[in-house]
Short mmCIF file of C-alpha atoms in Angstrom, two decimals:
data_model
loop_
_atom_site.label_atom_id
_atom_site.label_comp_id
_atom_site.label_asym_id
_atom_site.label_seq_id
_atom_site.Cartn_x
_atom_site.Cartn_y
_atom_site.Cartn_z
CA MET A 3 -0.14 -0.08 0.36
CA ALA A 4 1.71 3.54 -1.37
CA ALA A 5 1.52 5.75 1.86
CA PRO A 6 0.26 9.80 0.57
CA ALA A 7 2.79 12.23 0.40
CA ASN A 8 4.19 13.15 3.97
CA SER A 9 2.48 10.20 5.72
CA THR A 10 4.97 8.50 8.04
CA THR A 11 5.19 5.08 8.15
CA PHE A 12 5.37 2.39 10.24
CA SER A 13 7.00 -0.91 9.88
CA GLY A 14 8.20 -3.10 11.78
CA ASP A 15 8.30 -3.24 15.46
CA VAL A 16 6.59 -0.10 17.70
CA TRP A 17 5.75 0.09 20.97
CA ALA A 18 2.52 1.84 22.17
CA GLU A 19 2.52 3.63 25.60
CA LEU A 20 -0.98 4.07 27.29
CA ARG A 21 0.04 7.12 29.94
CA LEU A 22 -1.40 9.65 31.85
CA ALA A 23 -2.11 12.82 30.52
CA ASP A 24 -0.42 16.12 31.35
CA VAL A 25 -1.08 19.33 30.28
CA ARG A 26 1.34 19.33 27.28
CA ASP A 27 -1.12 17.15 26.17
CA VAL A 28 -4.11 19.51 25.55
CA PRO A 29 -3.39 20.42 21.84
CA HIS A 30 -3.45 17.23 20.95
CA ILE A 31 -6.35 15.80 23.38
CA HIS A 32 -8.25 18.73 21.38
CA ARG A 33 -7.81 17.54 18.02
CA LEU A 34 -8.82 14.09 18.92
CA ILE A 35 -11.84 14.81 20.35
CA HIS A 36 -12.79 16.76 16.95
CA GLN A 37 -12.10 13.71 14.85
CA MET A 38 -14.07 11.70 17.44
CA ALA A 39 -16.88 14.30 17.32
CA GLU A 40 -16.71 13.54 12.88
CA PHE A 41 -16.27 10.29 13.42
CA GLU A 42 -20.07 10.25 15.97
CA LEU A 43 -21.48 12.78 13.52
CA LEU A 44 -21.43 15.47 16.34
CA THR A 45 -19.73 17.96 15.24
CA ASP A 46 -22.22 20.05 15.81
CA LEU A 47 -21.81 19.16 19.77
CA PHE A 48 -18.23 20.04 19.41
CA ALA A 49 -17.61 23.18 21.90
CA ALA A 50 -14.24 21.98 23.35
CA THR A 51 -11.34 25.11 23.48
CA GLU A 52 -7.97 24.36 24.38
CA GLU A 53 -8.29 26.44 27.45
CA LEU A 54 -11.39 24.63 28.83
CA LEU A 55 -9.95 21.44 28.62
CA THR A 56 -6.65 22.64 30.54
CA SER A 57 -8.69 23.91 33.66
CA THR A 58 -11.26 21.29 33.50
CA LEU A 59 -8.75 18.09 32.75
CA PHE A 60 -5.61 19.53 34.60
CA PRO A 61 -6.45 21.29 37.61
CA SER A 62 -4.16 22.30 40.22
CA PRO A 63 -3.06 20.56 42.35
CA ALA A 64 -3.65 17.68 40.78
CA PRO A 65 -6.02 14.87 42.14
CA PRO A 66 -5.15 11.16 42.71
CA PRO A 67 -5.64 9.85 38.85
CA PHE A 68 -8.66 7.59 38.46
CA THR A 69 -10.50 10.02 41.54
CA SER A 70 -11.46 13.06 39.25
CA PHE A 71 -11.65 13.21 35.60
CA THR A 72 -8.47 11.50 34.07
CA ALA A 73 -7.36 11.74 30.89
CA LEU A 74 -4.95 9.18 29.30
CA ILE A 75 -3.23 9.50 25.86
CA LEU A 76 -1.80 5.90 23.75
CA ASP A 77 1.52 7.39 22.04
CA LEU A 78 3.39 4.80 19.67
CA SER A 79 7.17 4.88 19.80
CA PRO A 80 9.60 3.62 17.61
CA SER A 81 11.89 2.51 19.97
CA ALA A 82 11.32 0.36 23.48
CA ILE A 83 9.11 2.01 25.82
CA VAL A 84 10.20 2.60 29.64
CA PRO A 85 8.07 2.24 31.76
CA ASP A 86 7.75 5.24 33.98
CA SER A 87 5.84 3.86 37.36
CA ALA A 88 4.25 6.87 37.64
CA THR A 89 2.30 7.38 34.41
CA THR A 90 2.42 4.36 32.58
CA ILE A 91 -0.87 3.05 32.85
CA ALA A 92 -0.07 -0.48 29.75
CA SER A 93 2.57 -0.76 27.27
CA ARG A 94 3.10 -3.54 24.15
CA ARG A 95 5.17 -3.66 21.40
CA LEU A 96 3.44 -4.35 18.37
CA ASP A 97 4.58 -5.85 15.23
CA LEU A 98 3.44 -4.40 12.00
CA SER A 99 6.49 -6.64 9.99
CA ALA A 100 3.23 -8.31 7.83
CA SER A 101 1.27 -4.88 7.12
CA PRO A 102 3.03 -1.84 7.76
CA LEU A 103 1.20 1.21 9.08
CA ALA A 104 1.19 5.10 7.30
CA ASP A 105 0.05 7.89 9.36
CA PRO A 106 -0.67 11.19 7.59
CA GLU A 107 -0.86 12.85 10.75
CA ALA A 108 2.61 11.23 12.27
CA ALA A 109 4.03 14.89 12.00
CA ALA A 110 0.91 16.96 13.19
CA LEU A 111 0.51 14.51 16.09
CA ALA A 112 4.24 14.39 17.26
CA SER A 113 4.16 13.27 20.93
CA PRO A 114 5.43 16.55 23.47
CA ARG A 115 7.29 12.90 24.96
CA GLY A 116 9.51 13.47 21.86
CA GLY A 117 12.23 10.14 20.48
CA GLY A 118 10.25 9.97 17.50
CA ARG A 119 6.19 9.30 19.32
CA VAL A 120 3.54 9.86 17.43
CA THR A 121 -0.28 10.61 19.25
CA ALA A 122 -2.50 7.89 18.20
CA GLY A 123 -5.62 8.14 20.63
CA PHE A 124 -6.58 8.82 23.78
CA VAL A 125 -9.68 8.11 26.90
CA ILE A 126 -11.01 10.02 29.60
CA CYS A 127 -13.08 8.98 32.14
CA PHE A 128 -14.00 9.23 35.52
CA PRO A 129 -15.62 7.65 38.85
CA ASN A 130 -19.02 6.88 38.95
CA TYR A 131 -21.42 5.48 41.33
CA SER A 132 -23.66 2.66 42.09
CA THR A 133 -25.95 2.90 44.50
CA PHE A 134 -27.41 -0.64 44.11
CA LEU A 135 -23.33 -1.82 44.78
CA ALA A 136 -22.25 1.02 46.83
CA LYS A 137 -19.52 1.49 45.51
CA PRO A 138 -17.54 3.74 43.02
CA GLY A 139 -17.24 2.41 39.54
CA LEU A 140 -15.64 3.79 36.64
CA TYR A 141 -16.78 5.83 33.50
CA VAL A 142 -15.55 5.52 30.62
CA GLU A 143 -16.61 9.13 29.12
CA ASP A 144 -14.12 8.76 25.91
CA ILE A 145 -12.06 5.50 24.09
CA PHE A 146 -10.62 6.84 20.47
CA VAL A 147 -8.01 5.23 18.45
CA ARG A 148 -7.12 7.96 15.08
CA ALA A 149 -8.15 5.80 12.17
CA PRO A 150 -4.89 4.13 10.68
CA TRP A 151 -3.84 2.71 14.15
CA ARG A 152 -7.32 0.94 14.50
CA ARG A 153 -7.82 -2.59 14.69
CA ARG A 154 -4.43 -3.54 15.59
CA GLY A 155 -5.57 -4.15 19.14
CA LEU A 156 -4.96 -0.69 20.98
CA GLY A 157 -8.63 0.07 21.96
CA ARG A 158 -8.32 -3.34 23.39
CA MET A 159 -5.41 -2.79 25.30
CA MET A 160 -6.86 0.93 26.80
CA LEU A 161 -10.24 -0.78 27.47
CA SER A 162 -8.59 -3.61 29.39
CA ALA A 163 -5.84 -1.74 31.33
CA VAL A 164 -8.55 1.16 31.78
CA ALA A 165 -10.77 -1.64 33.35
CA GLY A 166 -7.99 -3.78 35.17
CA ARG A 167 -7.21 -0.67 36.77
CA ALA A 168 -10.71 -0.06 38.10
CA ALA A 169 -10.77 -3.56 39.10
CA GLU A 170 -7.91 -2.96 41.25
CA LEU A 171 -8.95 0.10 42.93
CA GLY A 172 -12.54 -2.04 44.14
CA MET A 173 -14.92 -0.26 41.83
CA GLY A 174 -17.89 -2.85 41.52
CA ARG A 175 -18.48 -1.27 37.30
CA VAL A 176 -16.54 -0.46 34.07
CA GLU A 177 -19.07 1.40 32.33
CA TRP A 178 -19.75 3.74 28.78
CA CYS A 179 -21.87 4.26 26.35
CA VAL A 180 -22.35 3.15 22.38
CA LEU A 181 -23.93 4.25 19.79
CA ASP A 182 -26.45 1.69 18.31
CA TRP A 183 -25.77 2.20 15.16
CA ASN A 184 -22.22 1.14 15.80
CA GLN A 185 -22.45 -2.84 15.78
CA ASN A 186 -18.47 -3.01 14.79
CA ALA A 187 -17.64 -1.58 18.68
CA ILE A 188 -21.04 -3.70 20.36
CA ASN A 189 -19.26 -6.62 18.84
CA PHE A 190 -16.33 -5.27 20.36
CA TYR A 191 -17.29 -4.34 23.83
CA GLU A 192 -20.11 -7.99 23.81
CA GLU A 193 -16.44 -10.09 23.13
CA MET A 194 -14.79 -8.09 26.08
CA GLY A 195 -17.43 -9.05 28.74
CA ALA A 196 -19.85 -6.19 28.07
CA ASP A 197 -23.41 -6.24 28.56
CA VAL A 198 -25.03 -4.00 26.62
CA LEU A 199 -28.21 -2.51 28.47
CA PRO A 200 -31.13 -2.80 26.34
CA GLN A 201 -33.34 -0.81 28.59
CA TRP A 202 -32.22 2.42 29.94
CA ARG A 203 -31.68 6.05 28.20
CA ILE A 204 -30.24 9.04 28.48
CA CYS A 205 -31.69 11.81 29.44
CA ARG A 206 -29.73 15.31 28.84
CA LEU A 207 -30.71 18.74 30.38
CA THR A 208 -28.55 21.60 28.47
CA GLY A 209 -27.54 24.84 26.71
CA ALA A 210 -31.21 27.19 27.63
CA ALA A 211 -33.32 23.97 29.14
CA LEU A 212 -30.91 23.57 31.26
CA ASP A 213 -30.26 27.31 32.07
CA LYS A 214 -33.92 28.22 33.04
CA TYR A 215 -33.14 26.84 36.44
CA LYS A 216 -31.05 28.49 37.69
CA GLY A 217 -32.14 30.74 40.97
CA ASN A 218 -34.85 27.85 40.79
CA GLN A 219 -33.07 26.11 43.91
CA GLU A 220 -34.11 29.09 45.66
CA THR A 221 -36.66 28.16 49.11
CA SER A 222 -39.77 28.94 47.96
CA ALA A 223 -42.95 29.54 49.87
CA ASP A 224 -45.34 28.61 46.73
CA GLY A 225 -46.64 25.15 47.27
CA LYS A 226 -49.71 25.69 44.65
CA ALA A 227 -47.53 26.49 41.36
CA SER A 228 -46.01 22.74 40.23
CA GLU A 229 -48.56 20.21 42.20
CA MET B 80 -59.29 7.92 52.20
CA ALA B 81 -59.36 5.31 55.83
CA ALA B 82 -55.49 5.45 56.97
CA PRO B 83 -53.96 2.14 57.53
CA ALA B 84 -53.14 1.24 60.87
CA ASN B 85 -49.94 2.84 61.87
CA SER B 86 -49.63 5.31 59.14
CA THR B 87 -49.83 9.00 59.81
CA THR B 88 -51.46 11.24 57.88
CA PHE B 89 -50.45 14.23 56.96
CA SER B 90 -53.46 17.31 56.42
CA GLY B 91 -53.02 21.20 55.56
CA ASP B 92 -50.08 23.08 55.33
CA VAL B 93 -46.42 20.44 55.33
CA TRP B 94 -43.08 22.07 54.57
CA ALA B 95 -40.62 20.23 51.80
CA GLU B 96 -36.80 20.82 52.31
CA LEU B 97 -34.49 18.93 50.05
CA ARG B 98 -31.41 18.76 52.09
CA LEU B 99 -27.55 17.74 51.98
CA ALA B 100 -27.35 13.65 53.47
CA ASP B 101 -25.08 13.23 56.27
CA VAL B 102 -23.69 10.23 58.07
CA ARG B 103 -26.66 9.89 59.92
CA ASP B 104 -28.77 9.77 57.07
CA VAL B 105 -27.57 6.18 55.78
CA PRO B 106 -30.06 4.23 57.43
CA HIS B 107 -32.82 6.08 55.55
CA ILE B 108 -30.70 5.88 52.64
CA HIS B 109 -29.81 2.12 52.55
CA ARG B 110 -34.03 1.87 53.38
CA LEU B 111 -35.14 4.02 50.35
CA ILE B 112 -32.55 2.93 47.33
CA HIS B 113 -33.83 -0.61 48.26
CA GLN B 114 -37.02 0.37 47.51
CA MET B 115 -35.93 1.55 44.38
CA ALA B 116 -34.92 -1.18 43.83
CA GLU B 117 -38.00 -3.26 43.99
CA PHE B 118 -39.70 -0.54 41.77
CA GLU B 119 -37.10 -0.95 38.56
CA LEU B 120 -37.11 -4.85 39.48
CA LEU B 121 -33.83 -4.69 40.02
CA THR B 122 -33.32 -6.47 43.76
CA ASP B 123 -31.20 -8.85 41.92
CA LEU B 124 -28.33 -5.80 42.09
CA PHE B 125 -28.81 -4.41 44.92
CA ALA B 126 -25.79 -5.52 47.34
CA ALA B 127 -26.16 -2.06 49.59
CA THR B 128 -24.94 -2.27 52.85
CA GLU B 129 -24.99 0.67 55.37
CA GLU B 130 -21.20 0.14 56.00
CA LEU B 131 -20.29 0.67 52.01
CA LEU B 132 -22.74 3.69 51.96
CA THR B 133 -20.64 5.25 54.81
CA SER B 134 -17.80 4.84 53.93
CA THR B 135 -17.87 5.63 50.15
CA LEU B 136 -20.43 8.46 50.49
CA PHE B 137 -19.40 10.06 53.41
CA PRO B 138 -15.56 9.96 53.49
CA SER B 139 -13.34 12.03 55.53
CA PRO B 140 -12.86 15.06 54.71
CA ALA B 141 -15.94 15.88 52.79
CA PRO B 142 -15.50 16.95 49.63
CA PRO B 143 -17.17 20.21 49.40
CA PRO B 144 -21.07 19.16 48.18
CA PHE B 145 -21.70 18.42 43.68
CA THR B 146 -17.58 17.93 43.61
CA SER B 147 -17.82 14.21 44.35
CA PHE B 148 -20.59 11.75 45.14
CA THR B 149 -22.97 13.69 47.00
CA ALA B 150 -26.28 12.65 48.83
CA LEU B 151 -29.29 14.79 49.57
CA ILE B 152 -32.22 14.05 51.95
CA LEU B 153 -35.92 15.19 51.08
CA ASP B 154 -37.71 15.69 54.35
CA LEU B 155 -40.83 16.35 54.87
CA SER B 156 -41.69 18.25 58.11
CA PRO B 157 -45.39 19.44 60.41
CA SER B 158 -43.62 22.40 61.20
CA ALA B 159 -41.96 25.63 58.80
CA ILE B 160 -39.01 24.94 57.69
CA VAL B 161 -35.60 27.98 58.91
CA PRO B 162 -33.30 26.85 55.93
CA ASP B 163 -29.61 26.69 57.05
CA SER B 164 -27.41 27.89 53.91
CA ALA B 165 -24.75 25.24 53.96
CA THR B 166 -27.13 22.06 53.59
CA THR B 167 -30.55 23.28 52.20
CA ILE B 168 -30.94 22.74 48.34
CA ALA B 169 -34.32 23.93 48.19
CA SER B 170 -37.67 24.43 49.99
CA ARG B 171 -41.37 24.57 49.67
CA ARG B 172 -44.58 24.37 51.50
CA LEU B 173 -46.87 22.41 50.65
CA ASP B 174 -50.91 22.68 50.40
CA LEU B 175 -52.43 19.14 51.41
CA SER B 176 -55.62 20.35 53.34
CA ALA B 177 -57.78 18.77 49.58
CA SER B 178 -55.91 15.60 49.80
CA PRO B 179 -54.70 14.42 53.07
CA LEU B 180 -51.39 12.02 52.67
CA ALA B 181 -51.17 9.22 54.83
CA ASP B 182 -47.64 7.59 55.34
CA PRO B 183 -47.34 4.05 57.06
CA GLU B 184 -43.66 4.44 56.95
CA ALA B 185 -43.87 7.29 59.28
CA ALA B 186 -42.74 6.36 61.89
CA ALA B 187 -39.61 4.36 60.74
CA LEU B 188 -38.22 6.57 58.05
CA ALA B 189 -38.48 9.72 60.95
CA SER B 190 -35.97 12.15 60.11
CA PRO B 191 -32.65 12.40 62.07
CA ARG B 192 -33.21 16.24 62.21
CA GLY B 193 -35.88 15.62 64.59
CA GLY B 194 -39.13 17.28 65.34
CA GLY B 195 -41.81 15.41 62.85
CA ARG B 196 -39.86 15.25 60.33
CA VAL B 197 -40.27 11.95 57.94
CA THR B 198 -37.91 11.28 55.30
CA ALA B 199 -39.51 10.80 52.11
CA GLY B 200 -37.11 10.96 48.90
CA PHE B 201 -33.37 10.99 48.52
CA VAL B 202 -30.69 12.47 45.38
CA ILE B 203 -27.29 10.61 44.77
CA CYS B 204 -25.50 13.28 42.28
CA PHE B 205 -21.74 13.47 40.69
CA PRO B 206 -19.55 15.60 38.20
CA ASN B 207 -19.28 13.84 35.27
CA TYR B 208 -17.39 15.16 31.99
CA SER B 209 -18.45 16.30 28.42
CA THR B 210 -15.05 16.22 26.35
CA PHE B 211 -17.39 18.20 23.50
CA LEU B 212 -17.80 20.56 25.95
CA ALA B 213 -14.90 20.62 27.75
CA LYS B 214 -17.10 21.04 31.04
CA PRO B 215 -17.96 18.74 33.79
CA GLY B 216 -21.77 18.03 34.55
CA LEU B 217 -23.95 17.04 36.64
CA TYR B 218 -25.19 13.08 36.39
CA VAL B 219 -27.93 12.34 38.54
CA GLU B 220 -27.63 8.16 39.72
CA ASP B 221 -31.26 8.05 41.39
CA ILE B 222 -33.93 10.79 42.25
CA PHE B 223 -36.37 8.53 44.25
CA VAL B 224 -39.66 9.93 46.08
CA ARG B 225 -41.31 6.57 48.30
CA ALA B 226 -44.57 6.79 46.84
CA PRO B 227 -46.72 7.92 49.32
CA TRP B 228 -45.99 11.41 48.67
CA ARG B 229 -45.12 11.30 44.58
CA ARG B 230 -47.30 13.57 42.84
CA ARG B 231 -47.22 16.66 44.85
CA GLY B 232 -44.50 17.84 43.04
CA LEU B 233 -41.88 16.83 45.08
CA GLY B 234 -40.07 14.74 42.05
CA ARG B 235 -39.89 18.49 40.03
CA MET B 236 -38.57 20.09 42.89
CA MET B 237 -35.65 17.94 43.63
CA LEU B 238 -34.38 17.91 39.93
CA SER B 239 -35.37 21.04 39.83
CA ALA B 240 -33.34 22.54 42.39
CA VAL B 241 -30.42 20.06 41.44
CA ALA B 242 -30.60 21.52 37.75
CA GLY B 243 -30.16 24.99 39.14
CA ARG B 244 -27.69 24.24 41.11
CA ALA B 245 -25.63 22.58 37.99
CA ALA B 246 -26.10 25.95 35.88
CA GLU B 247 -25.30 28.02 38.64
CA LEU B 248 -21.72 25.90 39.50
CA GLY B 249 -21.32 26.62 35.12
CA MET B 250 -22.04 23.19 34.61
CA GLY B 251 -22.58 22.32 31.09
CA ARG B 252 -24.91 19.13 31.25
CA VAL B 253 -27.56 17.77 33.59
CA GLU B 254 -28.26 13.69 32.57
CA TRP B 255 -30.21 10.76 34.05
CA CYS B 256 -31.14 7.24 33.02
CA VAL B 257 -34.87 6.49 32.29
CA LEU B 258 -35.75 3.13 32.13
CA ASP B 259 -37.61 2.84 28.27
CA TRP B 260 -41.03 1.35 30.00
CA ASN B 261 -41.22 4.03 32.57
CA GLN B 262 -43.60 6.59 30.41
CA ASN B 263 -43.80 8.48 32.96
CA ALA B 264 -41.27 9.13 34.24
CA ILE B 265 -40.30 10.02 30.50
CA ASN B 266 -43.14 12.64 30.12
CA PHE B 267 -42.32 14.29 33.09
CA TYR B 268 -38.22 14.56 31.87
CA GLU B 269 -38.89 15.46 28.84
CA GLU B 270 -41.69 18.40 30.11
CA MET B 271 -39.20 19.70 32.43
CA GLY B 272 -36.78 20.47 29.32
CA ALA B 273 -34.65 17.05 28.78
CA ASP B 274 -34.18 15.21 25.55
CA VAL B 275 -34.62 11.48 25.86
CA LEU B 276 -31.67 10.12 23.89
CA PRO B 277 -32.43 7.48 21.76
CA GLN B 278 -29.15 5.68 19.91
CA TRP B 279 -26.55 5.80 22.89
CA ARG B 280 -26.72 1.85 24.94
CA ILE B 281 -24.98 1.84 27.95
CA CYS B 282 -22.27 -1.30 28.59
CA ARG B 283 -21.18 -2.19 31.33
CA LEU B 284 -18.24 -4.61 32.61
CA THR B 285 -18.71 -6.01 36.24
CA GLY B 286 -18.37 -8.72 38.59
CA ALA B 287 -16.20 -12.11 37.46
CA ALA B 288 -16.11 -10.40 33.51
CA LEU B 289 -14.43 -7.16 35.15
CA ASP B 290 -12.44 -8.97 37.59
CA LYS B 291 -10.71 -10.81 34.77
CA TYR B 292 -8.67 -7.23 33.65
CA LYS B 293 -7.11 -7.52 37.24
CA GLY B 294 -3.21 -7.27 36.44
CA ASN B 295 -4.17 -7.43 32.90
CA GLN B 296 -2.55 -3.23 33.09
CA GLU B 297 0.78 -5.03 33.45
CA THR B 298 3.54 -3.96 31.25
CA SER B 299 3.45 -6.86 28.47
CA ALA B 300 5.90 -6.96 25.52
CA ASP B 301 3.13 -9.68 24.07
CA GLY B 302 2.17 -7.73 20.87
CA LYS B 303 0.93 -11.18 19.14
CA ALA B 304 -1.94 -12.66 21.44
CA SER B 305 -4.80 -10.05 21.27
CA GLU B 306 -4.40 -8.25 17.36
#
């Protein structure tokens, strides 16, 4: 397969690392979120800015990973990864000798960690809570791998690593959402051991419909109006 | 309508308060979660204990309300509420003169706040995160009103108050889930201004299917097995 001009071709052994993100990763996270919105046909909902991502995902002081909003980055490296116990969540070798991979965004998405690394995906997750279990769980808001890096087991690596970390933290569940038309994803998740719950629907109050409740929590003696 | 033996009848004016819960509310929260599981036909998933609720909902030191798992209690009082700025989220008068209300569990669910108050419902919520907005939101895990107190505008009071607080905190969304067969709830939520999203499905990894990922986040050089 001929690589497009300007693309970088990866072949032979490459190393994948899932690691905790830091503020230097914000520009790439922003770009990847937009790619995800395009994939989900939801760009009309996209309003993220680098400034908002920085202030909401990387507050100071930083809470411990997985106790609040937590961003993880998937980097691919042309040389072996030396795991860092403070930031590496998972790593593995990928053998591309049978199917070299052309990445047209390798330059634009060069990892801030350097060393020829390229950022290929991300995860955003945070704790949720099950009252039936009376235990925290982990909610995976996003798990995304850029198109050229798909079908290489990287999504499985990322979700397995996050599930492993949640299980070791004593959490009762890992949950996330899937679009009902994304059958590839549904098949993958079911194969990973997840149940896709048929009966629950998400309700969302946002924008002007949410803003109209501002001030509505004020104490009121009006007992008639909303009965 | 004749009240059952042992029930307490409320008539005339009563006052509702939605307030921050504390550890003294745990026995009632536990009882109400079980009632909710019965209503949702999900008692097979019920594994909450008072000990687990205490340690997970009321850690020490307590984080500020709505920045982590947050429990709210709905109390009904036979006398006027004096709002406490530290704990009152909303309060209102209810006029029951046209339809007195018999509560068979009033004694068992006497509020730990005393004064003839009875606990009639609860809310559990916590922050979630929207990457498209790059903003926190509020996820309402549970909102429950005991059967005798329904259809009095209390659910609306609770959800309005929570939405108001979220909007004032600058959160981008309030979200929760509903069972697709619970048409009464769907109608109510839509009337409140919420969208019920038709396409998203919840995926859940739990129990043995989750535990098998323990240790799976360890660094591995095995690049073949999961490709």
